[in-house]
Amino acid sequence: MPIIVMIVSGLAFWTLYWFVQMGGIQHLQQRKKQREDDAKRAAAKEQARLAPLRAVDDPRDAAAILMLLIARANGDPTREHIALIEGKLRRVFGFERELTERMTQARYIAQQTESFEKAAGVFADMFRTRLTGDERRELVEMLEEVARHELPYEQQIEAILVFKPKIGLAPAV
């Protein structure tokens, strides 16, 4: 028993000595500061990654980005996907003269974006406040049409089903 007490008291003494004389407290403070800095750095990276999405203020541009991201879910969009999206932008949004600029911007932002879900989360509030119920339903129909253009499309349809309640549409039963 006295040996155990001696070992424990020796460990306690050297631990206390390390903390006071050898900079143990500073070491722990540096590690805590390092974790805080890493968390701040990660938050800044996330903000920088979402900055192009937050810069979009036109729901039509946001819809174009979402269509490109849905088309990209199974790899790079095919020419048929791009043609379908461009046709939608012409017919539904009336982009004739500025189609090239709008598509270039949408493709750039979609390329910078990690996933459909991230973009949908950023754009959901804009769609909910600036679009009517019919326009939101039309948006979902366009996204579904782009998703169904090539097989497999189950993952894209599932993402759209998660997106619907975010923009104020009741989920399909």
Coordinates of N, CA and C in Angstrom, one line a residue:
M1 N 0.8 -1.2 0.0 CA 0.0 0.0 0.0 C 0.9 1.3 0.0
P2 N 1.9 1.3 0.9 CA 2.8 2.5 0.9 C 3.5 2.7 -0.5
I3 N 3.8 1.6 -1.2 CA 4.4 1.8 -2.5 C 3.5 2.4 -3.5
I4 N 2.2 2.0 -3.5 CA 1.2 2.6 -4.4 C 1.1 4.1 -4.1
V5 N 1.0 4.5 -2.8 CA 0.9 5.9 -2.4 C 2.1 6.7 -2.9
M6 N 3.3 6.1 -2.8 CA 4.5 6.7 -3.2 C 4.5 6.9 -4.7
I7 N 4.1 5.9 -5.5 CA 4.1 6.0 -6.9 C 3.1 7.1 -7.4
V8 N 1.9 7.1 -6.8 CA 0.8 8.1 -7.1 C 1.3 9.5 -6.7
S9 N 1.9 9.6 -5.6 CA 2.4 11.0 -5.2 C 3.5 11.4 -6.0
G10 N 4.4 10.5 -6.5 CA 5.5 10.9 -7.4 C 4.9 11.3 -8.7
L11 N 3.9 10.6 -9.3 CA 3.3 11.0 -10.5 C 2.6 12.4 -10.4
A12 N 2.0 12.6 -9.3 CA 1.3 13.9 -9.0 C 2.3 15.0 -8.9
F13 N 3.5 14.7 -8.2 CA 4.5 15.8 -8.1 C 5.1 16.1 -9.5
W14 N 5.4 15.1 -10.3 CA 6.0 15.4 -11.6 C 5.0 16.0 -12.6
T15 N 3.8 15.7 -12.5 CA 2.8 16.3 -13.3 C 2.6 17.8 -12.9
L16 N 2.6 18.0 -11.7 CA 2.5 19.4 -11.2 C 3.7 20.2 -11.6
Y17 N 4.9 19.6 -11.4 CA 6.2 20.2 -11.8 C 6.2 20.5 -13.3
W18 N 5.7 19.6 -14.1 CA 5.6 19.8 -15.6 C 4.7 21.0 -15.9
F19 N 3.5 21.1 -15.2 CA 2.6 22.2 -15.5 C 3.2 23.5 -15.1
V20 N 3.8 23.6 -14.0 CA 4.3 24.9 -13.5 C 5.7 25.3 -14.1
Q21 N 6.7 24.4 -14.0 CA 8.0 24.8 -14.4 C 8.3 24.6 -15.8
M22 N 7.7 23.6 -16.5 CA 8.1 23.3 -17.9 C 7.1 23.7 -18.9
G23 N 6.2 24.6 -18.6 CA 5.3 25.2 -19.5 C 4.1 24.3 -19.9
G24 N 3.7 23.5 -19.1 CA 2.5 22.6 -19.4 C 1.2 23.4 -19.6
I25 N 1.1 24.4 -18.8 CA -0.1 25.3 -19.0 C -0.1 26.0 -20.3
Q26 N 1.0 26.5 -20.7 CA 1.2 27.2 -22.0 C 0.9 26.2 -23.2
H27 N 1.4 25.0 -23.0 CA 1.3 24.0 -24.0 C -0.2 23.7 -24.2
L28 N -1.0 23.5 -23.1 CA -2.4 23.3 -23.2 C -3.1 24.5 -23.8
Q29 N -2.7 25.7 -23.5 CA -3.3 26.9 -24.0 C -3.1 27.0 -25.5
Q30 N -1.8 26.6 -25.9 CA -1.5 26.7 -27.4 C -2.4 25.6 -28.1
R31 N -2.6 24.5 -27.6 CA -3.4 23.5 -28.2 C -4.8 23.9 -28.4
K32 N -5.3 24.6 -27.3 CA -6.7 25.1 -27.4 C -6.8 26.2 -28.4
K33 N -5.8 27.1 -28.5 CA -5.8 28.2 -29.5 C -5.7 27.6 -30.9
Q34 N -4.9 26.5 -31.0 CA -4.8 25.9 -32.3 C -6.1 25.3 -32.8
R35 N -6.9 24.6 -31.9 CA -8.2 24.1 -32.3 C -9.2 25.2 -32.7
E36 N -9.1 26.3 -31.9 CA -10.0 27.5 -32.2 C -9.6 28.0 -33.6
D37 N -8.3 28.2 -33.9 CA -7.9 28.7 -35.2 C -8.3 27.8 -36.3
D38 N -8.2 26.5 -36.1 CA -8.6 25.5 -37.1 C -10.1 25.6 -37.4
A39 N -10.9 25.8 -36.3 CA -12.3 25.9 -36.5 C -12.7 27.2 -37.3
K40 N -12.0 28.3 -36.9 CA -12.2 29.6 -37.7 C -11.8 29.4 -39.1
R41 N -10.7 28.7 -39.4 CA -10.2 28.5 -40.7 C -11.2 27.7 -41.5
A42 N -11.7 26.7 -40.9 CA -12.7 25.8 -41.6 C -14.0 26.6 -41.9
A43 N -14.4 27.4 -41.0 CA -15.6 28.3 -41.2 C -15.4 29.3 -42.3
A44 N -14.2 29.8 -42.3 CA -13.9 30.8 -43.4 C -13.8 30.1 -44.8
K45 N -13.3 28.9 -44.8 CA -13.3 28.1 -46.1 C -14.7 27.8 -46.6
E46 N -15.6 27.5 -45.6 CA -17.0 27.2 -46.0 C -17.6 28.4 -46.5
Q47 N -17.4 29.6 -45.9 CA -18.0 30.8 -46.3 C -17.4 31.2 -47.7
A48 N -16.2 31.0 -47.9 CA -15.6 31.3 -49.3 C -16.1 30.4 -50.3
R49 N -16.4 29.1 -50.0 CA -17.0 28.2 -50.9 C -18.4 28.5 -51.3
L50 N -19.1 29.1 -50.3 CA -20.5 29.4 -50.6 C -20.7 30.8 -51.1
A51 N -19.6 31.6 -51.1 CA -19.7 33.0 -51.6 C -20.3 33.2 -53.0
P52 N -19.9 32.4 -54.0 CA -20.5 32.6 -55.3 C -22.0 32.3 -55.3
L53 N -22.4 31.3 -54.5 CA -23.9 31.1 -54.4 C -24.6 32.2 -53.8
R54 N -24.1 32.8 -52.7 CA -24.7 33.9 -52.0 C -24.8 35.1 -52.9
A55 N -23.9 35.2 -53.9 CA -23.8 36.4 -54.8 C -25.0 36.4 -55.8
V56 N -25.6 35.3 -56.0 CA -26.7 35.2 -57.0 C -27.9 35.8 -56.4
D57 N -28.5 36.8 -57.1 CA -29.7 37.4 -56.6 C -30.9 37.3 -57.5
D58 N -30.8 36.6 -58.6 CA -31.9 36.4 -59.5 C -32.3 34.9 -59.4
P59 N -33.6 34.7 -59.1 CA -34.1 33.3 -59.0 C -33.9 32.5 -60.3
R60 N -33.9 33.2 -61.5 CA -33.7 32.5 -62.8 C -32.3 31.9 -62.9
D61 N -31.3 32.7 -62.4 CA -29.9 32.3 -62.4 C -29.7 31.1 -61.4
A62 N -30.4 31.2 -60.3 CA -30.3 30.2 -59.3 C -30.9 28.9 -59.8
A63 N -32.0 29.0 -60.5 CA -32.6 27.8 -61.1 C -31.7 27.2 -62.1
A64 N -31.0 28.0 -62.9 CA -30.1 27.4 -63.9 C -29.0 26.7 -63.2
I65 N -28.5 27.2 -62.1 CA -27.4 26.6 -61.4 C -27.9 25.2 -60.8
L66 N -29.1 25.2 -60.3 CA -29.6 24.0 -59.7 C -29.8 22.9 -60.8
M67 N -30.3 23.4 -62.0 CA -30.5 22.4 -63.1 C -29.1 21.8 -63.5
L68 N -28.1 22.6 -63.5 CA -26.7 22.1 -63.9 C -26.2 21.2 -62.8
L69 N -26.5 21.5 -61.5 CA -26.0 20.6 -60.5 C -26.8 19.3 -60.5
I70 N -28.1 19.3 -60.8 CA -28.8 18.0 -60.9 C -28.3 17.2 -62.0
A71 N -28.0 17.9 -63.2 CA -27.4 17.2 -64.3 C -26.0 16.6 -64.0
R72 N -25.3 17.2 -63.1 CA -23.9 16.8 -62.7 C -23.9 15.7 -61.7
A73 N -25.0 15.3 -61.2 CA -25.0 14.3 -60.1 C -24.4 13.0 -60.5
N74 N -24.5 12.6 -61.7 CA -23.9 11.3 -62.2 C -22.7 11.5 -63.0
G75 N -22.0 12.6 -62.8 CA -20.8 12.9 -63.5 C -21.0 14.2 -64.3
D76 N -20.1 14.5 -65.2 CA -20.3 15.8 -66.0 C -21.5 15.7 -66.8
P77 N -22.2 16.9 -66.9 CA -23.4 16.9 -67.8 C -23.1 16.6 -69.2
T78 N -24.0 15.9 -69.9 CA -23.8 15.5 -71.3 C -24.2 16.7 -72.1
R79 N -23.9 16.6 -73.4 CA -24.4 17.7 -74.3 C -25.9 17.7 -74.4
E80 N -26.5 16.6 -74.2 CA -28.0 16.6 -74.2 C -28.6 17.3 -73.0
H81 N -27.9 17.1 -71.9 CA -28.3 17.8 -70.6 C -28.2 19.3 -70.8
I82 N -27.0 19.7 -71.4 CA -26.8 21.1 -71.5 C -27.8 21.7 -72.5
A83 N -28.1 21.0 -73.6 CA -29.0 21.5 -74.6 C -30.4 21.6 -74.0
L84 N -30.8 20.6 -73.1 CA -32.1 20.6 -72.5 C -32.2 21.8 -71.5
I85 N -31.1 22.1 -70.8 CA -31.1 23.2 -69.8 C -31.2 24.5 -70.6
E86 N -30.4 24.6 -71.7 CA -30.4 25.9 -72.5 C -31.8 26.1 -73.1
G87 N -32.5 25.0 -73.5 CA -33.8 25.1 -74.1 C -34.8 25.6 -73.0
K88 N -34.6 25.1 -71.8 CA -35.5 25.6 -70.7 C -35.3 27.1 -70.4
L89 N -34.0 27.5 -70.4 CA -33.7 28.9 -70.1 C -34.3 29.8 -71.2
R90 N -34.3 29.3 -72.4 CA -34.8 30.1 -73.5 C -36.4 30.2 -73.4
R91 N -37.0 29.0 -73.3 CA -38.5 29.0 -73.3 C -39.1 29.5 -72.1
V92 N -38.6 29.1 -70.9 CA -39.3 29.4 -69.6 C -38.9 30.8 -69.2
F93 N -37.6 31.1 -69.2 CA -37.1 32.4 -68.7 C -36.9 33.5 -69.7
G94 N -37.0 33.1 -71.0 CA -36.8 34.1 -72.0 C -35.4 34.6 -72.3
F95 N -34.4 33.8 -71.9 CA -33.1 34.2 -72.2 C -32.7 33.9 -73.6
E96 N -32.7 34.9 -74.4 CA -32.2 34.7 -75.8 C -30.9 35.4 -76.0
R97 N -30.9 36.7 -75.8 CA -29.6 37.4 -76.1 C -28.6 37.2 -75.0
E98 N -29.0 37.0 -73.8 CA -28.0 36.9 -72.7 C -27.8 35.4 -72.3
L99 N -28.3 34.5 -73.1 CA -28.1 33.1 -72.8 C -26.7 32.6 -72.6
T100 N -25.8 33.1 -73.4 CA -24.4 32.7 -73.3 C -23.8 33.2 -72.0
E101 N -24.1 34.4 -71.6 CA -23.5 35.0 -70.4 C -24.1 34.3 -69.2
R102 N -25.4 34.1 -69.2 CA -26.1 33.4 -68.1 C -25.6 32.0 -67.9
M103 N -25.5 31.3 -69.0 CA -25.0 29.9 -68.9 C -23.6 29.8 -68.4
T104 N -22.7 30.7 -68.9 CA -21.3 30.7 -68.5 C -21.2 31.0 -67.0
Q105 N -22.0 31.9 -66.5 CA -22.0 32.2 -65.1 C -22.5 31.0 -64.3
A106 N -23.6 30.5 -64.8 CA -24.2 29.3 -64.1 C -23.3 28.1 -64.0
R107 N -22.6 27.9 -65.1 CA -21.7 26.7 -65.2 C -20.5 27.0 -64.3
Y108 N -20.0 28.2 -64.2 CA -18.9 28.5 -63.3 C -19.3 28.3 -61.9
I109 N -20.4 28.8 -61.5 CA -20.8 28.7 -60.1 C -21.2 27.3 -59.8
A110 N -21.8 26.6 -60.7 CA -22.1 25.1 -60.4 C -20.8 24.3 -60.3
Q111 N -19.8 24.7 -61.0 CA -18.5 24.0 -60.9 C -17.8 24.3 -59.6
Q112 N -18.0 25.4 -59.0 CA -17.4 25.8 -57.7 C -18.2 25.2 -56.6
T113 N -19.4 24.7 -56.8 CA -20.3 24.3 -55.8 C -20.1 22.8 -55.5
E114 N -20.1 22.4 -54.3 CA -19.9 21.0 -53.9 C -21.0 20.1 -54.3
S115 N -22.3 20.5 -54.1 CA -23.4 19.6 -54.3 C -24.7 20.4 -54.5
F116 N -25.7 19.6 -55.1 CA -27.0 20.2 -55.2 C -27.6 20.6 -53.9
E117 N -27.4 19.8 -52.9 CA -28.0 20.0 -51.6 C -27.5 21.4 -51.0
K118 N -26.1 21.6 -51.1 CA -25.6 22.9 -50.6 C -26.2 24.1 -51.3
A119 N -26.3 24.0 -52.6 CA -26.9 25.1 -53.4 C -28.4 25.3 -53.1
A120 N -29.1 24.2 -53.0 CA -30.5 24.2 -52.7 C -30.7 24.9 -51.3
G121 N -29.9 24.6 -50.3 CA -30.0 25.2 -49.0 C -29.8 26.7 -49.1
V122 N -28.8 27.2 -49.9 CA -28.6 28.6 -50.0 C -29.7 29.3 -50.7
F123 N -30.2 28.7 -51.8 CA -31.3 29.3 -52.6 C -32.7 29.2 -52.1
A124 N -32.9 28.3 -51.1 CA -34.3 28.0 -50.7 C -35.0 29.2 -50.2
D125 N -34.4 30.0 -49.4 CA -35.1 31.2 -48.9 C -35.4 32.2 -50.0
M126 N -34.6 32.4 -51.0 CA -34.8 33.2 -52.1 C -36.1 32.7 -52.9
F127 N -36.1 31.4 -53.2 CA -37.2 30.9 -53.9 C -38.5 31.0 -53.1
R128 N -38.4 30.8 -51.8 CA -39.7 30.8 -51.0 C -40.2 32.3 -50.9
T129 N -39.3 33.3 -50.9 CA -39.8 34.6 -50.8 C -40.1 35.3 -52.1
R130 N -39.4 35.0 -53.2 CA -39.5 35.7 -54.4 C -40.3 35.0 -55.5
L131 N -40.7 33.8 -55.3 CA -41.4 33.1 -56.3 C -42.8 32.7 -55.8
T132 N -43.8 32.7 -56.7 CA -45.1 32.3 -56.3 C -45.2 30.8 -56.2
G133 N -46.3 30.3 -55.7 CA -46.4 28.8 -55.5 C -46.3 28.1 -56.9
D134 N -47.0 28.7 -57.9 CA -46.9 28.1 -59.3 C -45.5 28.1 -59.8
E135 N -44.8 29.2 -59.6 CA -43.4 29.3 -60.1 C -42.5 28.2 -59.4
R136 N -42.8 28.0 -58.1 CA -42.0 27.0 -57.4 C -42.3 25.6 -57.9
R137 N -43.5 25.4 -58.2 CA -43.9 24.0 -58.7 C -43.3 23.9 -60.1
E138 N -43.3 24.9 -60.9 CA -42.7 24.9 -62.2 C -41.2 24.6 -62.1
L139 N -40.5 25.2 -61.1 CA -39.1 25.0 -60.9 C -38.8 23.5 -60.6
V140 N -39.6 23.0 -59.7 CA -39.5 21.6 -59.3 C -39.7 20.7 -60.5
E141 N -40.7 21.0 -61.4 CA -40.9 20.2 -62.6 C -39.7 20.3 -63.5
M142 N -39.1 21.5 -63.7 CA -37.9 21.6 -64.5 C -36.8 20.7 -64.0
L143 N -36.6 20.8 -62.7 CA -35.5 20.0 -62.1 C -35.7 18.5 -62.3
E144 N -37.0 18.1 -62.1 CA -37.3 16.7 -62.3 C -37.1 16.3 -63.8
E145 N -37.5 17.1 -64.7 CA -37.3 16.8 -66.1 C -35.8 16.7 -66.4
V146 N -35.0 17.5 -65.9 CA -33.5 17.5 -66.1 C -33.0 16.2 -65.5
A147 N -33.5 15.9 -64.3 CA -33.0 14.7 -63.5 C -33.4 13.4 -64.3
R148 N -34.5 13.4 -64.9 CA -35.0 12.1 -65.5 C -34.4 12.0 -66.9
H149 N -33.7 12.9 -67.4 CA -33.1 12.9 -68.7 C -32.2 11.7 -69.0
E150 N -31.5 11.3 -68.0 CA -30.6 10.2 -68.1 C -30.7 9.3 -66.9
L151 N -30.5 8.0 -67.1 CA -30.5 7.0 -66.0 C -29.1 6.9 -65.4
P152 N -29.0 6.6 -64.2 CA -30.0 6.5 -63.1 C -30.3 7.8 -62.6
Y153 N -31.5 8.0 -62.1 CA -31.9 9.3 -61.7 C -32.6 9.3 -60.3
E154 N -32.6 8.2 -59.6 CA -33.2 8.1 -58.3 C -32.6 9.0 -57.3
Q155 N -31.3 9.1 -57.3 CA -30.6 10.0 -56.3 C -31.0 11.5 -56.5
Q156 N -31.1 11.9 -57.8 CA -31.5 13.3 -58.1 C -33.0 13.5 -57.6
I157 N -33.9 12.6 -57.9 CA -35.3 12.7 -57.5 C -35.4 12.8 -56.0
E158 N -34.6 12.0 -55.3 CA -34.6 12.0 -53.8 C -34.1 13.4 -53.3
A159 N -33.1 14.0 -54.0 CA -32.6 15.3 -53.6 C -33.7 16.4 -53.8
I160 N -34.4 16.2 -54.9 CA -35.5 17.2 -55.2 C -36.6 17.0 -54.2
L161 N -36.9 15.8 -53.8 CA -38.0 15.6 -52.8 C -37.6 16.3 -51.5
V162 N -36.3 16.3 -51.1 CA -35.8 16.9 -49.9 C -35.9 18.5 -50.1
F163 N -35.7 18.9 -51.3 CA -35.7 20.3 -51.6 C -37.1 20.9 -51.6
K164 N -38.1 20.2 -52.0 CA -39.5 20.7 -52.0 C -40.0 21.4 -50.7
P165 N -39.9 20.7 -49.6 CA -40.3 21.4 -48.4 C -39.5 22.6 -48.0
K166 N -38.3 22.7 -48.4 CA -37.4 23.8 -48.1 C -37.9 25.1 -48.8
I167 N -38.6 24.9 -50.0 CA -39.1 26.1 -50.7 C -40.6 26.3 -50.5
G168 N -41.1 25.5 -49.5 CA -42.5 25.8 -49.2 C -43.5 24.9 -49.9
L169 N -43.1 23.9 -50.6 CA -44.0 23.0 -51.3 C -44.2 21.7 -50.4
A170 N -45.4 21.2 -50.4 CA -45.7 20.0 -49.6 C -45.0 18.8 -50.3
P171 N -44.4 18.0 -49.5 CA -43.8 16.8 -50.1 C -44.8 15.9 -50.7
A172 N -44.5 15.2 -51.8 CA -45.4 14.3 -52.4 C -45.7 13.1 -51.5
V173 N -46.9 12.6 -51.5 CA -47.3 11.5 -50.7 C -47.4 10.2 -51.5

